[in-house]
XYZ file of C-alpha atoms in Angstrom:
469
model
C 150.446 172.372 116.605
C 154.069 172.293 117.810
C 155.222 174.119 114.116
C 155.023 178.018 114.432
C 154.902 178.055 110.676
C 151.547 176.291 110.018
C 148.245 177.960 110.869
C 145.718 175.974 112.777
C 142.579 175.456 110.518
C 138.799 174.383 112.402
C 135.941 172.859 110.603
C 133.172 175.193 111.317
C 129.205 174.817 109.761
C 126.380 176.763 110.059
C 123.992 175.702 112.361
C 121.186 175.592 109.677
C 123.337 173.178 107.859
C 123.184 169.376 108.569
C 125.460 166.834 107.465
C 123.825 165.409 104.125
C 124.192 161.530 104.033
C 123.921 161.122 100.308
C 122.725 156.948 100.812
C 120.106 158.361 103.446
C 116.494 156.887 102.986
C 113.979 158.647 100.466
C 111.517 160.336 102.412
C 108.113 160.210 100.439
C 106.611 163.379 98.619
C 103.252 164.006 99.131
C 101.788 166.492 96.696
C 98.659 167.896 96.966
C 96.375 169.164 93.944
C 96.377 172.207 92.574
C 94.538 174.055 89.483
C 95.585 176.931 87.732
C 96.565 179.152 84.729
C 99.956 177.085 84.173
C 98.763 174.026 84.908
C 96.093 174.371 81.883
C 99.072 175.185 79.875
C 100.728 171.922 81.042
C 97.377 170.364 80.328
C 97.399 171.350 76.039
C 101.391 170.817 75.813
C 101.100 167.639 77.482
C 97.803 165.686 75.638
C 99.000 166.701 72.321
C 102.269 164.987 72.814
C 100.697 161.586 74.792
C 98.502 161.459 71.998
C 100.915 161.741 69.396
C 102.924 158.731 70.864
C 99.668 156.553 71.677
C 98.534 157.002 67.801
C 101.381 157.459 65.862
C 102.359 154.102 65.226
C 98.346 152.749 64.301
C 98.478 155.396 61.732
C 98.740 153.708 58.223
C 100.660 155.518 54.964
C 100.575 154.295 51.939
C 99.417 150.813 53.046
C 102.148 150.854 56.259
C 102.211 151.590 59.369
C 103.435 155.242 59.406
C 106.353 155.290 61.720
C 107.798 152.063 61.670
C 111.942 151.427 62.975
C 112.107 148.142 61.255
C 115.655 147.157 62.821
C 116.165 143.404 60.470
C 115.610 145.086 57.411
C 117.466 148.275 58.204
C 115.242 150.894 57.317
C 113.522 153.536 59.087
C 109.955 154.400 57.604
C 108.652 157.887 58.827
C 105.334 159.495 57.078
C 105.979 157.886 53.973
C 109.588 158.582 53.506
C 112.462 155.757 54.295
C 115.773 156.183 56.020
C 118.557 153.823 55.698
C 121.871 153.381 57.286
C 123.708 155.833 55.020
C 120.843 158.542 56.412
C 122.236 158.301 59.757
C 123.797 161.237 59.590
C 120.738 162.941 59.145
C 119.619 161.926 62.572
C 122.518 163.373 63.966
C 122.128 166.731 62.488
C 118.524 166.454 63.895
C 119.862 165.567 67.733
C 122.135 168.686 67.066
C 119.015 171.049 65.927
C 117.124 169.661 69.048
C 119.910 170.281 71.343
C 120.435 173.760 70.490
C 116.809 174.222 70.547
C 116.735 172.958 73.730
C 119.693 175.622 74.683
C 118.004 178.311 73.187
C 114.358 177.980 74.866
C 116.886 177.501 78.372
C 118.595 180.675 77.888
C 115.304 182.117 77.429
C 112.809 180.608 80.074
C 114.631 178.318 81.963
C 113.418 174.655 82.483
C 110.336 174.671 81.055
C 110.996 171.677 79.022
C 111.139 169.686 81.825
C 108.178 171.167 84.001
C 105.901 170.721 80.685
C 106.939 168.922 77.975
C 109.576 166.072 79.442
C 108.227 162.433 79.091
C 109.148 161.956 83.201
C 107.170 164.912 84.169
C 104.444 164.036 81.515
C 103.703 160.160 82.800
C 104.201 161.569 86.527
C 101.698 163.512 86.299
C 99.318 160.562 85.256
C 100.534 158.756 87.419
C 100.019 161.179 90.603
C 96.472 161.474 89.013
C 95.841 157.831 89.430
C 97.223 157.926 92.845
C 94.890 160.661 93.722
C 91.630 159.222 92.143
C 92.489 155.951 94.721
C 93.864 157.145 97.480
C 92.410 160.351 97.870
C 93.905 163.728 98.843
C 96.966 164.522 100.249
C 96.217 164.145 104.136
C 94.067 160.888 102.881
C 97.317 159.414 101.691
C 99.081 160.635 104.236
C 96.683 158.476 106.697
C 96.205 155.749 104.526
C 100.019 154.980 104.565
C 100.295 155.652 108.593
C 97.217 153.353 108.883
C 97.357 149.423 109.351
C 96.694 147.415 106.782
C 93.127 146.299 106.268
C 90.466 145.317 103.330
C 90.567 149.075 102.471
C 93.770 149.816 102.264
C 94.837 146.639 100.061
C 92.292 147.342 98.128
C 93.037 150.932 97.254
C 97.016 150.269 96.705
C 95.668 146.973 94.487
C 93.643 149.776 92.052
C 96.509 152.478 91.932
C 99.167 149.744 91.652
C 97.108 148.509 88.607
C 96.373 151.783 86.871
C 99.798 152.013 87.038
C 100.660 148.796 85.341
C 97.779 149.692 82.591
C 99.249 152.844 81.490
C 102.999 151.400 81.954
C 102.110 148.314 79.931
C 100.239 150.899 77.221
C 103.356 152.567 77.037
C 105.828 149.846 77.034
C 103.660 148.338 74.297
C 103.245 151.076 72.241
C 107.198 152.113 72.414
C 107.808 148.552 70.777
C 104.998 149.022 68.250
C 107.830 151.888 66.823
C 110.110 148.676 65.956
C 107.796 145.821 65.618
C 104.112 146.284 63.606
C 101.975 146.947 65.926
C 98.998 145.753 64.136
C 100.845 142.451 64.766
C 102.396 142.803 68.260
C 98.773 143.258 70.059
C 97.402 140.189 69.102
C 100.772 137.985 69.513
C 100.831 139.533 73.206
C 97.215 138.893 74.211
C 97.632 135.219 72.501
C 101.425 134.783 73.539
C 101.881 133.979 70.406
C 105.010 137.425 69.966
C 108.652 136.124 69.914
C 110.833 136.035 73.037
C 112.315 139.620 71.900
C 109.274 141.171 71.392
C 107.302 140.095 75.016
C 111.075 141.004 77.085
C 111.325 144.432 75.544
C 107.253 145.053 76.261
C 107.844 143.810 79.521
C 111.320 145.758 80.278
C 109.852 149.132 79.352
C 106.037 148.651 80.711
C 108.645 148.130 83.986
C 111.215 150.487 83.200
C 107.574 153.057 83.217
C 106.723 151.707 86.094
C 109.266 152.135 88.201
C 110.633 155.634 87.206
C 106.902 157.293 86.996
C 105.348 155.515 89.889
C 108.345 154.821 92.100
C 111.143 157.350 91.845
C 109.748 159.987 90.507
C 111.618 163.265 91.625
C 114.602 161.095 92.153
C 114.780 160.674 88.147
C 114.996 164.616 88.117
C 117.488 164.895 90.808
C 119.920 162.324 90.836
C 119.705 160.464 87.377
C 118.888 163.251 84.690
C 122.050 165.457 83.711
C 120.266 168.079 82.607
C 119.285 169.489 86.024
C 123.425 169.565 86.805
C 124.503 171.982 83.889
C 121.509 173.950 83.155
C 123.044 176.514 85.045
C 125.360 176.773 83.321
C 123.096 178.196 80.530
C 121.378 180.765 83.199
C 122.221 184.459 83.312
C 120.315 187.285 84.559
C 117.674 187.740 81.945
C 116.709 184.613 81.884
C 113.099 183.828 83.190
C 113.026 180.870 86.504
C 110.470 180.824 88.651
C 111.076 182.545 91.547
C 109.899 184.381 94.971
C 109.835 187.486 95.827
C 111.497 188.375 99.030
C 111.542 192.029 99.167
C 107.701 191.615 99.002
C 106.959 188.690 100.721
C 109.611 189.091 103.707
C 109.347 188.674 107.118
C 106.219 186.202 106.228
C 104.596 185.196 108.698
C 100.528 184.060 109.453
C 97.708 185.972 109.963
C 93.862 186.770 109.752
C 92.669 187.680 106.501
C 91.255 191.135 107.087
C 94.246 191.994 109.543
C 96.618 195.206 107.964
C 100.066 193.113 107.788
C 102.077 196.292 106.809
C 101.129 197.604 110.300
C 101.940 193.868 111.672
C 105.313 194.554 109.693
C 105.085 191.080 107.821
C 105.576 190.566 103.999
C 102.850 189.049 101.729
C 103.998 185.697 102.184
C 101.341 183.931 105.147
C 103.864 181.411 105.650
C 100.985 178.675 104.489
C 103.740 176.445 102.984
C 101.485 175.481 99.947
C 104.196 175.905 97.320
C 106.092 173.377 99.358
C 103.035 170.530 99.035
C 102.492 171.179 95.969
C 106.182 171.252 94.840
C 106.803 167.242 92.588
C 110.181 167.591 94.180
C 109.655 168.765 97.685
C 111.721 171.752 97.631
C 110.793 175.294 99.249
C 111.472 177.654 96.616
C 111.111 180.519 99.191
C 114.720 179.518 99.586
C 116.025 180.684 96.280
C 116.375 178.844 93.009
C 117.532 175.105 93.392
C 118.890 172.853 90.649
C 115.907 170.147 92.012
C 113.347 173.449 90.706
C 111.971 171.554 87.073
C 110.125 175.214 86.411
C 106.779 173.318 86.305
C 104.905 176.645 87.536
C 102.662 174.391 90.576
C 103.855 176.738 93.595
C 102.836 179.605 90.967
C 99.098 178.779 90.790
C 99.380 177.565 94.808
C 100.500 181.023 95.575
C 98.428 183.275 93.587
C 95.184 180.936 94.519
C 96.405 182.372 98.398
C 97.027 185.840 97.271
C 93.627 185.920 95.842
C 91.811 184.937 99.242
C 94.353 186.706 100.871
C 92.915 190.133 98.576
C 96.620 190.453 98.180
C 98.524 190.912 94.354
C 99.720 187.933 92.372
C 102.886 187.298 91.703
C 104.676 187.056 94.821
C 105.968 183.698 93.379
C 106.231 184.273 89.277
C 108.322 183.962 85.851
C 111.174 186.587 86.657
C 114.536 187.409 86.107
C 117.041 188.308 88.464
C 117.125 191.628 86.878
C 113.708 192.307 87.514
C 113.709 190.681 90.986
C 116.449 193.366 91.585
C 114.540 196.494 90.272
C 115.896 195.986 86.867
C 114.262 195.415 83.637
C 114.492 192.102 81.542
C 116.574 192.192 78.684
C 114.313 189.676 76.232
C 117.322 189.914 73.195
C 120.371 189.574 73.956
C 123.635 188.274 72.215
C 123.093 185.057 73.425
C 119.669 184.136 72.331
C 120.616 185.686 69.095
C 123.464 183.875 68.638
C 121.304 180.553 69.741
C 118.480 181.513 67.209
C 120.879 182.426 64.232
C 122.406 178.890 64.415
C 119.511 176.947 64.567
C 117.579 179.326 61.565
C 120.713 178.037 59.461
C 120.785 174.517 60.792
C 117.058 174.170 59.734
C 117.473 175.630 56.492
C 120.431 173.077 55.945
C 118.390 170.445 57.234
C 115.293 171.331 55.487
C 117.084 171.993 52.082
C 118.656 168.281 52.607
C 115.692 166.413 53.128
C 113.796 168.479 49.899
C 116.686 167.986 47.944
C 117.747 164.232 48.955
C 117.450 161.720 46.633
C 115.882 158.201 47.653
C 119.001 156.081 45.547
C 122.120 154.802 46.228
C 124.860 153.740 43.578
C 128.228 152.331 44.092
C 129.862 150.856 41.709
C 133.108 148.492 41.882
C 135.500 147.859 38.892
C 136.550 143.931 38.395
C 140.127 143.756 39.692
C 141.017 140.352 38.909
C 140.719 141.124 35.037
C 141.921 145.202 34.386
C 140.886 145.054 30.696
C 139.512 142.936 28.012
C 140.479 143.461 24.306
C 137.462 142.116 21.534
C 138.829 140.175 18.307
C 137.752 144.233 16.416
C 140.365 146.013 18.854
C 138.382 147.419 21.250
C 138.757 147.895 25.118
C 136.153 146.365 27.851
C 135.616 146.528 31.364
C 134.117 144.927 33.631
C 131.885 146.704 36.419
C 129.188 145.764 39.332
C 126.894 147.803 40.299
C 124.581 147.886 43.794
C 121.708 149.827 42.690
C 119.263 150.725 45.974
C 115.591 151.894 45.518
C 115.188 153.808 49.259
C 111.571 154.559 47.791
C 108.571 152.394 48.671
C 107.396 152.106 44.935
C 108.446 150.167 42.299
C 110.410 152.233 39.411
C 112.028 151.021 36.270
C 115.672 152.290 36.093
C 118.256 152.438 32.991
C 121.862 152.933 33.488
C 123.507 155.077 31.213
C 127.750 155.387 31.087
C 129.507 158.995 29.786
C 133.064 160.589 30.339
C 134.344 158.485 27.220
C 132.919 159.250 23.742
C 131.706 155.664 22.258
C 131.059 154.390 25.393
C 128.744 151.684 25.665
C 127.085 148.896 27.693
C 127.007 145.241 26.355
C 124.003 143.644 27.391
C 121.080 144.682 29.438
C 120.817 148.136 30.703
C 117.224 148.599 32.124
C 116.474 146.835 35.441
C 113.039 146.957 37.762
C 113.697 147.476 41.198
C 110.584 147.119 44.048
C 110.403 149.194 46.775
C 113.252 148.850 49.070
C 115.192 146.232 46.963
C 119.059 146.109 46.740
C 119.860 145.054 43.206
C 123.571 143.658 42.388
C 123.968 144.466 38.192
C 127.209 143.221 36.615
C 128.177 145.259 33.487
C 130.688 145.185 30.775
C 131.800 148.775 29.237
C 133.412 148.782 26.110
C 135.159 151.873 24.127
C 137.307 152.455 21.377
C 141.128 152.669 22.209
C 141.325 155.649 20.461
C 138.869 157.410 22.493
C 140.859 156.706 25.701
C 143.901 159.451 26.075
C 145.195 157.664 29.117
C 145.679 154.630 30.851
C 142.998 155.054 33.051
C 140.026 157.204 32.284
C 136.734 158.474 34.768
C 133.866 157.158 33.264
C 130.704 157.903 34.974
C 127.392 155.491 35.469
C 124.036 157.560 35.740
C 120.779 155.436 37.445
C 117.530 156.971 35.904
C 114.065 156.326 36.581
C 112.188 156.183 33.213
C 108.869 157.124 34.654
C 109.996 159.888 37.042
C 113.404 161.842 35.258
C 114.255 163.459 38.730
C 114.936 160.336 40.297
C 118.214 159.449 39.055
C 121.818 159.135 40.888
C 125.627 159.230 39.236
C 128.864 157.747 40.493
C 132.394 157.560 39.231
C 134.606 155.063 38.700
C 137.716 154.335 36.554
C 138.180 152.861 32.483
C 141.173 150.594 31.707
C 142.817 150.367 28.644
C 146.407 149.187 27.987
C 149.922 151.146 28.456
C-alpha cells in the first residue's frame, strides 16, 4: 500500500484447516454397533418413555381416554383431571420447571438429555436398528450402497424403507390419538372413513418421523436443534462431558497386543478409530469436545470394549471434568447447581401446592348495565346480575348460589342449578336488599357457588350493588 500509515494485513490459515462450504453435500454416517454399560442405560431410559407415548393415550379413566387434548371443546383431560383455557398458565409454569430442570441436569452432566432421553435420539436409534437388521453391518451397508442395483438390494432398501414407514406411521398416529380419540381414529384410518384434518395431520407427522429419524438424522442435532448452540454456555469446569484423555492416550498410535507401548513411547490410544464409527454424528472426539458431541456415551463402551482386549485400563474415553482431566478434583456442589436446585425445589412446591389446592370452578359474574337499579312497590332495591357458572370437573354436581356483603340480601327466584361435567351454565339473577342496609351508592356484594354434595367445591366472586343517590 502506497499509505505509510496503514499496516498491511494477510489472510493466513492453518494448513489443517479447510475452507468449510456450509451448502456442501451431506456425506453419509455409517455407524457401526456397539454394546455396553451406557448403552443398557440408554436401553431402560429409552423403553420406558416409547412405551409411555405408545400407551398413554389407549389408557381409559373414568370411562375416557386418559390423556385426551380435545382442541373443539377446549379442554385438556390428563389422568382424570381437566384443564381449560384459564389453566394455561399452569402449562407455562410447567415449561419453566422443565427448562430449569433441563439447566440444572446440564450444569451437572452435560448433554445427557439428548444422548438418552431426546425423542430424535430415541426414534434414531430404532431406526438405525431397523437399518441394521436389513442391511446388515456397517461394511455390509457400506457395500450394499457402492453396489449396483439388483433384486437384493431393492429388496433390502424396500424392508428398511418400510419398517421405517411402520414405526413413523405408529408414531404419527399415535401423536394425533393425544387430540383426536384414538379408539376412534384407528378404525376411521384403516376404513378412510377419519375427516380430512385428522388423515393430513397422521400423514404430516408419520412424514415429519420419517424424514428427521430416517433421513437427517445428525443433521437435526447439528444444524436445526438450538440446544446444541448455547449449551455451552451452561458448561464450566466441573461439569461432567464425555471426553478423552490425552495425557494418557497420546502419541496413539497401532500396535500388537502383547507389544510394551510405553517402551514403543505411544499412549493407550491404538489409533483403531472405533469411537469415530460408532459416533451418530461422525465426529472424532479425540479432538476435544464439539458442540455436534450429544453425550450419548457410544465411543465410551467402543473404547473400553478395546482397552479390555487391549489388557489396558478403562476410561481412556469417560464422564470427566476438565478439572479432573487436568489433575484436579470435581467439584459435584457448587453455587450454581445449588442455585439451579433451590429454584426448581420452590417452583415445584408452588406448582404442586397449585394443582392440590386448585379448584375445578369458574365464576364471573356481570351486573346488568342497561337498568342500574330496580325499586319494588315495598321500597326495596334490586339488581340485576348474570352469572357463567363452569363445572371444570367430569361429574355432575348440584350447585346453590348464595349472595353476602349486604345484610338482607337475597335472591328472587331459583338459586340451585345442576351442572354436568364440563357444562358452561349462563344463570340470570335478581338481588334485592333493603335501602337501609346499603350505606353507599354502590356496595360489594359477593356471589358464593357451592356444591351441595361436596362443601369444598365451591368458588366466590365480587361484584357491585346499586341503590339510588
Amino acid at each position: 500500500m502506497n499509505d505509510k500509515n496503514l499496516i498491511d494485513v494477510h489472510e493466513f490459515a492453518p494448513a489443517e484447516v479447510s475452507e468449510i462450504d456450509l451448502y456442501q453435500h451431506r456425506e453419509k454416517i455409517y455407524t457401526r454397533k456397539i454394546e455396553g454399560f451406557y448403552q443398557r442405560i440408554r436401553l431402560y431410559t429409552g423403553w420406558p418413555l416409547l412405551i409411555g407415548y405408545f400407551l398413554l393415550p389407549w389408557l381409559s379413566w373414568d370411562g375416557r381416554q386418559a390423556v385426551w387434548f380435545d382442541l373443539p371443546e377446549r379442554k385438556f383431560h390428563i389422568l382424570g383431571l381437566v384443564f381449560w383455557p384459564q389453566d394455561f398458565p399452569l402449562l407455562a409454569f410447567l415449561l419453566i420447571i422443565s427448562a430449569f430442570a433441563l439447566f440444572a441436569v446440564t450444569v451437572f452432566a452435560g448433554r445427557v438429555w439428548c444422548g438418552y432421553t431426546c425423542p430424535q435420539t430415541v426414534w434414531t436409534s430404532i431406526f438405525m436398528w431397523i437399518e441394521q437388521k436389513f442391511e446388515g453391518s456397517r461394511n455390509q451397508r457400506m457395500r450394499l450402497d457402492k453396489a449396483p442395483w439388483s433384486a437384493e438390494k431393492v429388496l433390502r432398501k424396500s424392508l428398511k424403507h418400510g419398517g421405517w414407514l411402520f414405526v413413523a406411521f405408529l408414531t404419527g398416529m399415535t401423536f394425533v390419538g393425544y387430540f383426536y380419540p384414538v379408539r376412534e381414529l384407528l378404525p376411521d384410518l384403516l376404513t378412510l372413513s377419519a375427516g380430512q384434518w385428522g388423515v393430513l395431520w397422521t400423514i404430516f407427522f408419520t412424514l415429519a418421523t420419517y424424514i428427521n429419524a430416517g433421513w437427517l438424522r445428525e443433521q437435526v442435532c447439528m444444524y436445526m436443534c438450538p440446544y446444541a448452540r448455547f449449551q455451552s454456555v451452561m458448561f464450566d469446569q466441573d461439569t461432567l462431558i464425555v471426553s478423552y484423555d490425552p495425557a494418557r492416550g497420546e502419541p496413539r498410535g497401532s500396535r500388537k497386543r502383547d507389544a510394551d507401548h510405553k517402551a514403543l513411547g505411544l499412549g493407550d490410544c491404538i489409533d483403531c478409530e472405533l469411537c469415530v464409527q460408532v459416533c451418530p454424528t461422525g465426529i472424532d472426539i479425540r479432538n476435544g469436545l464439539q458442540y455436534e458431541c450429544i453425550g450419548c456415551a457410544l465411543c465410551i463402551d467402543a473404547c473400553n470394549s478395546v482397552m479390555d482386549k487391549m489388557s489396558y485400563p478403562r476410561g481412556l474415553i469417560s464422564y470427566t471434568s476438565e478439572h479432573q482431566l487436568q489433575g484436579g478434583t470435581t467439584h459435584w456442589l457448587r453455587p450454581r447447581i445449588i442455585g439451579y436446585l433451590l429454584v426448581l425445589c420452590v417452583m415445584v412446591g408452588l406448582f404442586s401446592y397449585r394443582i392440590l389446592t386448585r379448584v375445578p370452578l369458574e365464576l364471573t359474574v356481570i351486573r346488568d348495565r342497561n337498568e342500574l337499579y330496580m325499586t319494588t312497590m315495598d321500597g326495596k332495591i334490586e339488581n340485576i346480575y348474570t352469572l357463567s357458572l363452569v363445572n371444570m370437573e367430569q361429574s355432575m354436581h348440584e350447585f346453590e348460589i348464595l349472595v353476602s356483603g349486604i345484610d338482607g340480601a337475597e335472591i328472587i327466584g331459583d338459586s340451585v342449578y345442576t351442572l354436568d361435567g364440563g357444562e358452561v351454565r349462563s344463570i340470570s339473577l335478581r338481588v334485592r336488599a333493603a335501602p337501609e342496609q346499603l350505606p353507599r351508592p354502590s356496595s360489594e356484594i359477593v356471589f358464593t357457588a357451592r356444591a351441595t354434595d361436596q362443601e369444598s367445591l365451591e368458588i366466590r366472586s365480587e361484584s357491585r350493588f346499586m341503590r339510588p343517590l
